[in-house]
Short mmCIF file of C-alpha atoms and ligand atoms in Angstrom, two decimals:
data_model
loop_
_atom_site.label_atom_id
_atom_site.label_comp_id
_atom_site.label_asym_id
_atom_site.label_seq_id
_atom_site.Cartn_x
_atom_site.Cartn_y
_atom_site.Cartn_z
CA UNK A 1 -76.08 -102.99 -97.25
CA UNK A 2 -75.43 -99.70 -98.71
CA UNK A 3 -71.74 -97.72 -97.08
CA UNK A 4 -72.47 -94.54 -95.57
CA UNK A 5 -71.26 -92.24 -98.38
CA UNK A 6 -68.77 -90.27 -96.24
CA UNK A 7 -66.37 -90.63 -93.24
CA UNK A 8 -64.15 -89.27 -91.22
CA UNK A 9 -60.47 -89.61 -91.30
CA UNK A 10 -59.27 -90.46 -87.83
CA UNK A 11 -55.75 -89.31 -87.04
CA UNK A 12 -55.85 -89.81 -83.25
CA UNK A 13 -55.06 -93.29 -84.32
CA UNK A 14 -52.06 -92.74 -86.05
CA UNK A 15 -50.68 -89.83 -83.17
CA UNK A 16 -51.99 -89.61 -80.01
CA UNK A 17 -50.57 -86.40 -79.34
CA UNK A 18 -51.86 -84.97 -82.61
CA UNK A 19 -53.54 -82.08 -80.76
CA UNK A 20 -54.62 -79.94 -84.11
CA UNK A 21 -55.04 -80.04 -87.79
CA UNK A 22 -56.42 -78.39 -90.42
CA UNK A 23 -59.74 -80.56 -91.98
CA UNK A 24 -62.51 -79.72 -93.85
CA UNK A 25 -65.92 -79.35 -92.57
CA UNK A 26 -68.08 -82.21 -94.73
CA UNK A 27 -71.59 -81.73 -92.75
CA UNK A 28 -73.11 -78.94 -90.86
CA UNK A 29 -75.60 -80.52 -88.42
CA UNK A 30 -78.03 -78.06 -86.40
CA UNK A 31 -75.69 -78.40 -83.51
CA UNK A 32 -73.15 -80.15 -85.23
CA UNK A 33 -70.35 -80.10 -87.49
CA UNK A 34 -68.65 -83.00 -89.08
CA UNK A 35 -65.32 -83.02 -90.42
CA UNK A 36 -63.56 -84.93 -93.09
CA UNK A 37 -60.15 -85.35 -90.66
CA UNK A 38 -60.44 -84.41 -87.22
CA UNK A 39 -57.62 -85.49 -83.75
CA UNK A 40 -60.92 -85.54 -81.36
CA UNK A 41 -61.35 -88.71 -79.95
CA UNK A 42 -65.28 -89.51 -80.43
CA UNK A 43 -66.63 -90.80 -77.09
CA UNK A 44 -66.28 -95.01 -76.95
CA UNK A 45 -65.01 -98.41 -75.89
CA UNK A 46 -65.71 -96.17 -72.11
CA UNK A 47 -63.56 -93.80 -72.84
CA UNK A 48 -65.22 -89.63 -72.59
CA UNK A 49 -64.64 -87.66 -75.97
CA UNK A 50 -62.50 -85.07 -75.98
CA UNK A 51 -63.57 -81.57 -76.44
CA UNK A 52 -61.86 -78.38 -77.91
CA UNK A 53 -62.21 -75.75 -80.62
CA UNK A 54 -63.22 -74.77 -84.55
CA UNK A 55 -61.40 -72.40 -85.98
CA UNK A 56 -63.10 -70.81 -88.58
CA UNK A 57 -61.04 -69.21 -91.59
CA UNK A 58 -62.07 -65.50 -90.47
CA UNK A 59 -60.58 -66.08 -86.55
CA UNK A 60 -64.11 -67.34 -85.28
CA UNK A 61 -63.80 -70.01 -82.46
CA UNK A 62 -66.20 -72.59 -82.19
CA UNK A 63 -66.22 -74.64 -78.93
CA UNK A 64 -67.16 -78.33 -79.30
CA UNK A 65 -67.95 -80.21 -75.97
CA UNK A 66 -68.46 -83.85 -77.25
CA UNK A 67 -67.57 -85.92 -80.29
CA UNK A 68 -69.66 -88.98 -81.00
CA UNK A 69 -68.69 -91.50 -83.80
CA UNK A 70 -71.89 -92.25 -86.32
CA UNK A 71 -72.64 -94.41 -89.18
CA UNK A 72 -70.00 -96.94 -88.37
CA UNK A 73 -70.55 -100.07 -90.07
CA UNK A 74 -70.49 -103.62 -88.11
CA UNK A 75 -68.16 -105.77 -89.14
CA UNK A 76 -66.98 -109.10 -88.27
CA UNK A 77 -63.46 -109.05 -87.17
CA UNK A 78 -62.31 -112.00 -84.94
CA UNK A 79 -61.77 -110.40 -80.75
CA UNK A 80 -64.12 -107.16 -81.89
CA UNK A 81 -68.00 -108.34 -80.98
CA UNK A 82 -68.84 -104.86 -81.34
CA UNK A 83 -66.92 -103.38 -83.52
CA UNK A 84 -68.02 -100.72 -86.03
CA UNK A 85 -65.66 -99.54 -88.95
CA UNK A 86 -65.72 -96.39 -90.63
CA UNK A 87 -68.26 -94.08 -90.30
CA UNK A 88 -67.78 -90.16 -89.16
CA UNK A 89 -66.86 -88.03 -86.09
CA UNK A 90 -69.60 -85.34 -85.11
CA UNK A 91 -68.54 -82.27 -82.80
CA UNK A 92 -71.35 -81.08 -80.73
CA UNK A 93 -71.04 -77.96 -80.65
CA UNK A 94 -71.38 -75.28 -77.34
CA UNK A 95 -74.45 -73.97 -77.20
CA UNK A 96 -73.24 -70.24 -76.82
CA UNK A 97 -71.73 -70.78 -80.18
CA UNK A 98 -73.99 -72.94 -81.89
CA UNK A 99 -75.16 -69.42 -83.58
CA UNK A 100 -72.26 -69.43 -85.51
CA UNK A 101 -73.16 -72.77 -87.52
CA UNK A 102 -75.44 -70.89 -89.81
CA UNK A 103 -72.65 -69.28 -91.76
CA UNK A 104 -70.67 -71.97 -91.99
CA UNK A 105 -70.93 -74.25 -95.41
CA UNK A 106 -69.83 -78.13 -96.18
CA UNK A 107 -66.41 -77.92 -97.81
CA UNK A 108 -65.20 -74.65 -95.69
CA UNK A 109 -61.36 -75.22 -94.03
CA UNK A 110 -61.40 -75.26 -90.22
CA UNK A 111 -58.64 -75.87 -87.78
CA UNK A 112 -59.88 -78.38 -85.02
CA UNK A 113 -57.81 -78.00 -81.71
CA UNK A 114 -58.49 -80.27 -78.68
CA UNK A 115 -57.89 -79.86 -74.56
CA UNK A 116 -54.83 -81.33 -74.76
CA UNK A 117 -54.14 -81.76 -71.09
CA UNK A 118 -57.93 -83.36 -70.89
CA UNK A 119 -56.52 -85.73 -73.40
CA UNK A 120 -53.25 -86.75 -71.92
CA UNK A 121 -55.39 -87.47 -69.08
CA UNK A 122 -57.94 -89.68 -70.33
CA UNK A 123 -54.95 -91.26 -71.99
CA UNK A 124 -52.85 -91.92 -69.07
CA UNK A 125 -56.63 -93.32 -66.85
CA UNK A 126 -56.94 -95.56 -69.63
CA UNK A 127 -53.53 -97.10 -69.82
CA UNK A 128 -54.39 -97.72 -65.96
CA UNK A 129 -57.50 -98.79 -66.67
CA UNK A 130 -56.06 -101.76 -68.54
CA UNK A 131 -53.44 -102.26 -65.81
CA UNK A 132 -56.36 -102.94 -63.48
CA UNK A 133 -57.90 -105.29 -65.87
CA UNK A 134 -54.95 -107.40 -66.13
CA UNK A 135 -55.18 -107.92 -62.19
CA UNK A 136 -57.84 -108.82 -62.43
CA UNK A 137 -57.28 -111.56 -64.87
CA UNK A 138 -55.00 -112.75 -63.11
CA UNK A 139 -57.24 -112.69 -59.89
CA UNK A 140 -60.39 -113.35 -60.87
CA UNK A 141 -60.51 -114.40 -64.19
CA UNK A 142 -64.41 -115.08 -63.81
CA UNK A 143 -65.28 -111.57 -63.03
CA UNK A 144 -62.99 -110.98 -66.59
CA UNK A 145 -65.31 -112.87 -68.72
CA UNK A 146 -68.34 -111.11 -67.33
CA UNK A 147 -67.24 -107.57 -68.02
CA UNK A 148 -70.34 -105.60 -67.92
CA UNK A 149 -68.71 -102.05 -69.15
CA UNK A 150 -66.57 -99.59 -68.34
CA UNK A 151 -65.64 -95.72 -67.74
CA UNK A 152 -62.53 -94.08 -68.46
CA UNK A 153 -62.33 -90.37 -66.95
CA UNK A 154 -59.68 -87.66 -66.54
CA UNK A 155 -59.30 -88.42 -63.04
CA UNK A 156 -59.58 -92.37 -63.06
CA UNK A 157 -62.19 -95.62 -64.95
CA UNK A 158 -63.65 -98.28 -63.80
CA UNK A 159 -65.46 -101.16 -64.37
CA UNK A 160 -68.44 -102.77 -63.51
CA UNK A 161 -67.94 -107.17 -64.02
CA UNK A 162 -70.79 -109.95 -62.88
CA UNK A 163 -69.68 -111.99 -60.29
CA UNK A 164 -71.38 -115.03 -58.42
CA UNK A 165 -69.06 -114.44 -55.29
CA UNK A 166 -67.75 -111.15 -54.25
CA UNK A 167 -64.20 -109.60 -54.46
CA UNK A 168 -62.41 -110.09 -51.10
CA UNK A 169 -60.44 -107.69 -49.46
CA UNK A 170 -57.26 -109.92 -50.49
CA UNK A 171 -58.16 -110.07 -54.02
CA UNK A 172 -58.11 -106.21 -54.38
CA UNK A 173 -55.67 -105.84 -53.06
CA UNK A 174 -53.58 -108.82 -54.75
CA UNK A 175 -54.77 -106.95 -58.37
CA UNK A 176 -53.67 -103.97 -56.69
CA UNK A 177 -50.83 -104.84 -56.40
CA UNK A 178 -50.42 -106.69 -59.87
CA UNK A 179 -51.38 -103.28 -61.35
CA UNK A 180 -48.75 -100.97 -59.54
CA UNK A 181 -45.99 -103.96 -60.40
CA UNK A 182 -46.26 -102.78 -63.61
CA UNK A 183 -46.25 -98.96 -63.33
CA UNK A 184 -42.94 -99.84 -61.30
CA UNK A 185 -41.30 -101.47 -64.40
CA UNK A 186 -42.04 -98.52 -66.08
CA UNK A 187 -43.35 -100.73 -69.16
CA UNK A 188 -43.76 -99.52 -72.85
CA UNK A 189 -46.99 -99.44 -74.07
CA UNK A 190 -47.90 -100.21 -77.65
CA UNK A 191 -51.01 -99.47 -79.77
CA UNK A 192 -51.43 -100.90 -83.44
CA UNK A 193 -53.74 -101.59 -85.92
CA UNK A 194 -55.14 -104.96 -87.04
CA UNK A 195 -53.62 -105.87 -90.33
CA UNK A 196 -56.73 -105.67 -92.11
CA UNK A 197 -59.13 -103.23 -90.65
CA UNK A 198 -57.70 -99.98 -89.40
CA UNK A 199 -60.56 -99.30 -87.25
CA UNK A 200 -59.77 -102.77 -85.25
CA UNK A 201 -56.90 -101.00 -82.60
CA UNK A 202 -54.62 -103.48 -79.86
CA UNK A 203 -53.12 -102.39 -77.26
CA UNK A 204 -50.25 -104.14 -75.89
CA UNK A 205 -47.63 -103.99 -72.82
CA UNK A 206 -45.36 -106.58 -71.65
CA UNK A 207 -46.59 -109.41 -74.23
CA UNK A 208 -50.59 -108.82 -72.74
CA UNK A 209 -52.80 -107.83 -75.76
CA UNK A 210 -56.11 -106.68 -75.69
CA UNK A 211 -58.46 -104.96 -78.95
CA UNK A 212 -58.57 -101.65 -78.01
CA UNK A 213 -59.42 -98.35 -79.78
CA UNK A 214 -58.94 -96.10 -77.37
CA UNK A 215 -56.03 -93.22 -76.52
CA UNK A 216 -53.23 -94.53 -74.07
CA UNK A 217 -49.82 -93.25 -73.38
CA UNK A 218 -46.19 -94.71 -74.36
CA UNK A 219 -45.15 -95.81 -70.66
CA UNK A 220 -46.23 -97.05 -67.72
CA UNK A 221 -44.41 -95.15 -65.43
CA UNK A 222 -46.41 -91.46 -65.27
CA UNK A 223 -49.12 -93.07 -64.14
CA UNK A 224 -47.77 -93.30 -60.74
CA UNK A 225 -49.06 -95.77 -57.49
CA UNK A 226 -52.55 -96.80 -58.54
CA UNK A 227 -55.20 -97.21 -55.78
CA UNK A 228 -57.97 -99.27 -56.44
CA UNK A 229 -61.23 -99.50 -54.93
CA UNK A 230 -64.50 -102.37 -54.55
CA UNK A 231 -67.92 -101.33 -54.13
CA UNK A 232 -70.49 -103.52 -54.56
CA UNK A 233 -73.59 -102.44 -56.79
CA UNK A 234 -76.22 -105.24 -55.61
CA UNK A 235 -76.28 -108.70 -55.69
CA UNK A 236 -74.27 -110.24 -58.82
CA UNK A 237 -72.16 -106.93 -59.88
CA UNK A 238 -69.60 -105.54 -58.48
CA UNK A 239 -67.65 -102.15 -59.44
CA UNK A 240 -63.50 -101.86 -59.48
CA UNK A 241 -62.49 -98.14 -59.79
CA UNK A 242 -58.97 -96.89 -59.95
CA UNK A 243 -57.45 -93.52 -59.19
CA UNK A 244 -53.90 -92.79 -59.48
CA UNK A 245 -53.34 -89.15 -57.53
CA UNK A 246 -49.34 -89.08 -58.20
CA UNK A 247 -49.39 -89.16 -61.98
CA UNK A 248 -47.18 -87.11 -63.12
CA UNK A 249 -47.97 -84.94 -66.16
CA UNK A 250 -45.37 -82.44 -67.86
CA UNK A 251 -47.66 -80.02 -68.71
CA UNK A 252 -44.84 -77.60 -69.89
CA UNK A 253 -43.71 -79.88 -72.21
CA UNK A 254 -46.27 -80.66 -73.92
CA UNK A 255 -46.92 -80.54 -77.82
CA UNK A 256 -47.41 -82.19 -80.33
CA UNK A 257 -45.04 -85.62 -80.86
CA UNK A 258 -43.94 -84.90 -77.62
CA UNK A 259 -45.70 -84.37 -74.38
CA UNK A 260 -43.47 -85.69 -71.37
CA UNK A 261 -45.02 -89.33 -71.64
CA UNK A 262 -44.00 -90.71 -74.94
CA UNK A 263 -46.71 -91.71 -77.80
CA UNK A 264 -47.32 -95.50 -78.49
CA UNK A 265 -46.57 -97.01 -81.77
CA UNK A 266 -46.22 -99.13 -84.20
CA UNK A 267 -44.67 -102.30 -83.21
CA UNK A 268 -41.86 -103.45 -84.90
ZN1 ZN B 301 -57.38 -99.00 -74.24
#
């Protein structure tokens, strides 16, 4: 198989709380523009894209509402079924501002800024998210292995798992608990890459690993007393959300390399 001839440099993997850069624009789409570097986390793995803004050389500001990742390429990496390396980050653009696309030319120099409180949220719901998941692995590991998907917002994820029995009232709130033990211990939180494939992310907290290639934070502790809910969606699935209304977020703190919550990273 022919590789897609371009891609798109990544660097929310290497900094979470990289909240702008300057990058290059490398495609012009007719609501679109793809860069050759960009910190916007392209919609996946459940998680909601981040949005933000193009700055164009002459002061013109572009608002981008999505990022989707395209032209990844599968590849077979051991724990990743689904994995797809490579490939490039598209920002769709507002459509107020989608007029200014047709002056703008592959190679120009942007700045690409994201909604950085929007992203220190999704980051913080996902590190619950995976709290949650560990309860439930230690609960009900057979609702684990039939993990139907997932949704990681702002304000708190879920996921949706096939079961043949139904989660009790005591097994809720036994993962629950599990979940809140570790916000408690205030646990660090470490994301890395796979020593072969940078596109193949773990995550990791308190020896638990699981591929992930998402945005998380450094800690467990912002996250605050999780509260999570059952509702069944028909026979055979049932849904686990979580919501966590204490986190605490330091929103005057925040820039870039340090936002209140520290940044994961390399293990060492
Ligand atoms: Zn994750």
């Amino acid at each position: 198989m022919l590789s897609f001839p371009r891609s798109t440099e990544k660097l929310y993997y290497s900094d979470t709380f990289l909240y702008q850069t300057d990058s290059l624009v490398s495609k012009v789409g007719n609501n679109y523009v793809e860069l050759a570097a960009t910190v916007a986390y392209p919609e996946g793995g459940g998680q909601e894209a981040d949005m933000g803004t193009l700055t164009l050389s002459d002061g013109r500001a572009i608002r981008f509402i999505h990022a989707r990742k395209m032209y990844g390429q599968r590849a077979n990496i051991a724990g990743f079924p689904d994995i797809q390396t490579g490939g490039v980050v598209e920002h769709v653009i507002h459509p107020d501002d989608v007029q200014h696309l047709a002056s703008l030319r592959t190679g120009d120099a942007v700045q690409i800024g994201i909604d950085r409180i929007r992203r220190a949220q999704l980051s913080l719901s996902h590190t619950a998210s995976h709290l949650l998941y560990l309860g439930v692995g230690q609960i009900r590991s057979d609702a684990l292995a039939w993990t139907l998907g997932c949704h990681i917002r702002p304000d708190g994820a879920r996921f949706d798992f096939g079961v043949s029995r139904r989660f009790t009232s005591e097994e809720v709130q036994a993962i629950e608990q599990i979940a809140n033990d570790f916000v408690t211990r205030g646990s660090t939180v470490l994301t890395y890459a796979h020593p072969d494939h940078i596109d193949a992310r773990y995550w990791a907290c308190e020896g638990n690993v699981i591929p992930c290639g998402g945005t998380h934070i450094g800690d467990t502790a912002p996250i605050g007393r999780i509260a999570v809910r059952r509702k069944s969606m028909g026979t055979g699935k049932e849904r686990l959300s979580c919501q966590f209304d204490e986190a605490r977020f330091n929103v005057a703190s925040f820039h870039a390399g340090s936002c209140g919550i520290a940044s994961g990273g390399e293990p060492s």
